[in-house]
Structures are given as structure tokens and as C-alpha cells.
Coordinates of N, CA and C in Angstrom, one line a residue:
X27 N 130.5 -210.2 148.0 CA 131.6 -209.8 149.0 C 132.8 -209.4 148.3
X28 N 133.2 -210.1 147.2 CA 134.4 -209.7 146.4 C 134.3 -208.2 145.9
X29 N 133.0 -207.8 145.5 CA 132.8 -206.5 145.0 C 133.1 -205.5 146.1
X30 N 132.8 -205.8 147.4 CA 133.1 -204.9 148.5 C 134.6 -204.8 148.7
X31 N 135.3 -205.9 148.6 CA 136.7 -205.8 148.8 C 137.4 -205.0 147.7
X32 N 136.9 -205.2 146.4 CA 137.4 -204.5 145.3 C 137.1 -203.0 145.4
X33 N 135.9 -202.7 145.9 CA 135.6 -201.3 146.0 C 136.4 -200.6 147.1
X34 N 136.6 -201.3 148.2 CA 137.5 -200.7 149.3 C 138.9 -200.6 148.8
X35 N 139.4 -201.6 148.0 CA 140.8 -201.5 147.5 C 140.9 -200.3 146.6
X36 N 139.9 -200.1 145.7 CA 140.0 -199.0 144.8 C 139.9 -197.7 145.5
X37 N 139.1 -197.6 146.6 CA 139.0 -196.4 147.4 C 140.3 -196.1 148.0
X38 N 140.9 -197.1 148.6 CA 142.2 -196.9 149.3 C 143.3 -196.5 148.3
X39 N 143.2 -197.1 147.1 CA 144.2 -196.7 146.0 C 144.0 -195.3 145.6
X40 N 142.7 -194.8 145.5 CA 142.5 -193.4 145.1 C 143.0 -192.5 146.2
X41 N 142.8 -192.8 147.4 CA 143.3 -191.9 148.5 C 144.8 -191.9 148.5
X42 N 145.4 -193.1 148.3 CA 146.9 -193.1 148.2 C 147.4 -192.3 147.0
X43 N 146.8 -192.4 145.9 CA 147.2 -191.7 144.7 C 147.1 -190.2 144.9
X44 N 146.0 -189.7 145.6 CA 145.8 -188.3 145.9 C 146.9 -187.8 146.8
X45 N 147.3 -188.6 147.8 CA 148.3 -188.2 148.7 C 149.6 -188.1 148.0
X46 N 150.0 -189.0 147.2 CA 151.2 -189.0 146.4 C 151.3 -187.7 145.5
X47 N 150.2 -187.4 144.9 CA 150.1 -186.2 144.0 C 150.3 -184.9 144.8
X48 N 150.0 -184.9 146.0 CA 150.1 -183.7 146.8 C 151.6 -183.4 147.1
X49 N 152.4 -184.5 147.1 CA 153.8 -184.3 147.4 C 154.2 -184.2 148.8
X50 N 155.4 -183.7 149.0 CA 156.0 -183.5 150.4 C 155.4 -182.2 150.9
X51 N 154.9 -182.2 152.1 CA 154.3 -181.0 152.7 C 155.4 -180.0 153.0
X52 N 155.0 -178.7 153.1 CA 155.9 -177.6 153.3 C 156.6 -177.8 154.7
X53 N 155.8 -178.2 155.7 CA 156.4 -178.3 157.0 C 156.3 -179.8 157.4
X54 N 157.4 -180.3 158.0 CA 157.5 -181.6 158.4 C 157.5 -181.6 159.9
X55 N 157.0 -182.7 160.5 CA 157.0 -182.8 162.0 C 158.4 -182.9 162.6
X56 N 158.6 -182.4 163.8 CA 159.9 -182.5 164.4 C 160.3 -183.9 164.5
X57 N 161.6 -184.2 164.4 CA 162.1 -185.6 164.5 C 161.9 -186.1 165.9
X58 N 161.8 -187.4 166.0 CA 161.6 -188.0 167.3 C 162.9 -188.0 168.1
X59 N 162.9 -187.6 169.3 CA 164.1 -187.5 170.2 C 164.1 -188.7 171.0
X60 N 165.2 -189.5 170.8 CA 165.3 -190.8 171.6 C 165.8 -190.5 173.0
X61 N 165.3 -191.2 174.0 CA 165.7 -191.1 175.3 C 167.0 -192.0 175.5
X62 N 168.1 -191.3 175.7 CA 169.4 -192.0 175.8 C 169.5 -192.9 177.1
X63 N 168.6 -192.7 178.0 CA 168.7 -193.5 179.3 C 168.0 -194.8 179.1
X64 N 167.4 -195.1 178.0 CA 166.7 -196.3 177.7 C 167.4 -197.1 176.6
X65 N 167.6 -198.4 176.8 CA 168.2 -199.2 175.8 C 167.1 -199.5 174.7
X66 N 167.4 -199.1 173.5 CA 166.4 -199.3 172.4 C 166.6 -200.6 171.6
X67 N 167.7 -201.3 171.9 CA 168.0 -202.5 171.2 C 167.0 -203.6 171.5
X68 N 166.6 -204.5 170.6 CA 165.7 -205.6 170.9 C 166.4 -206.6 171.8
X69 N 165.5 -207.3 172.6 CA 166.1 -208.3 173.5 C 166.6 -209.5 172.7
X70 N 167.7 -210.0 173.1 CA 168.3 -211.2 172.4 C 167.5 -212.4 172.9
X71 N 167.4 -213.4 171.9 CA 166.9 -214.7 172.3 C 167.9 -215.5 173.0
X72 N 167.5 -216.2 174.0 CA 168.4 -217.0 174.7 C 168.5 -218.4 174.1
X73 N 169.7 -219.0 174.0 CA 169.9 -220.3 173.5 C 169.3 -221.3 174.5
X74 N 168.6 -222.3 174.0 CA 168.1 -223.3 175.0 C 168.9 -224.6 174.9
X75 N 170.2 -224.5 175.2 CA 171.0 -225.7 175.1 C 171.4 -226.2 176.4

């Protein structure tokens, strides 16, 4: 089983290394446009005192 994990890790590492070698693509996706009508802040935890 450890061999399987090591093989998968090596495979993932190879894919990662290939992606890094390709560099930044010529065209990037459009930036995400936030909806200003929605509150994007996380909810605050309430004190239980």
C-alpha cells in the first residue's frame, strides 16, 4: 500500500512540475466580480456569557 501512495505522490509531483515549467499562460481568466449587494464578511461568533 505504501508503494501505491508513493507512486501517486510521484505522479502528482510530476504533473505539478510540468505545470510549473509551462509558466503563466498567455491569457488569464477574467477576475471575479463581487456582488456588492451581498455581505462577504464571515459571520461573527457570539459570546456565550
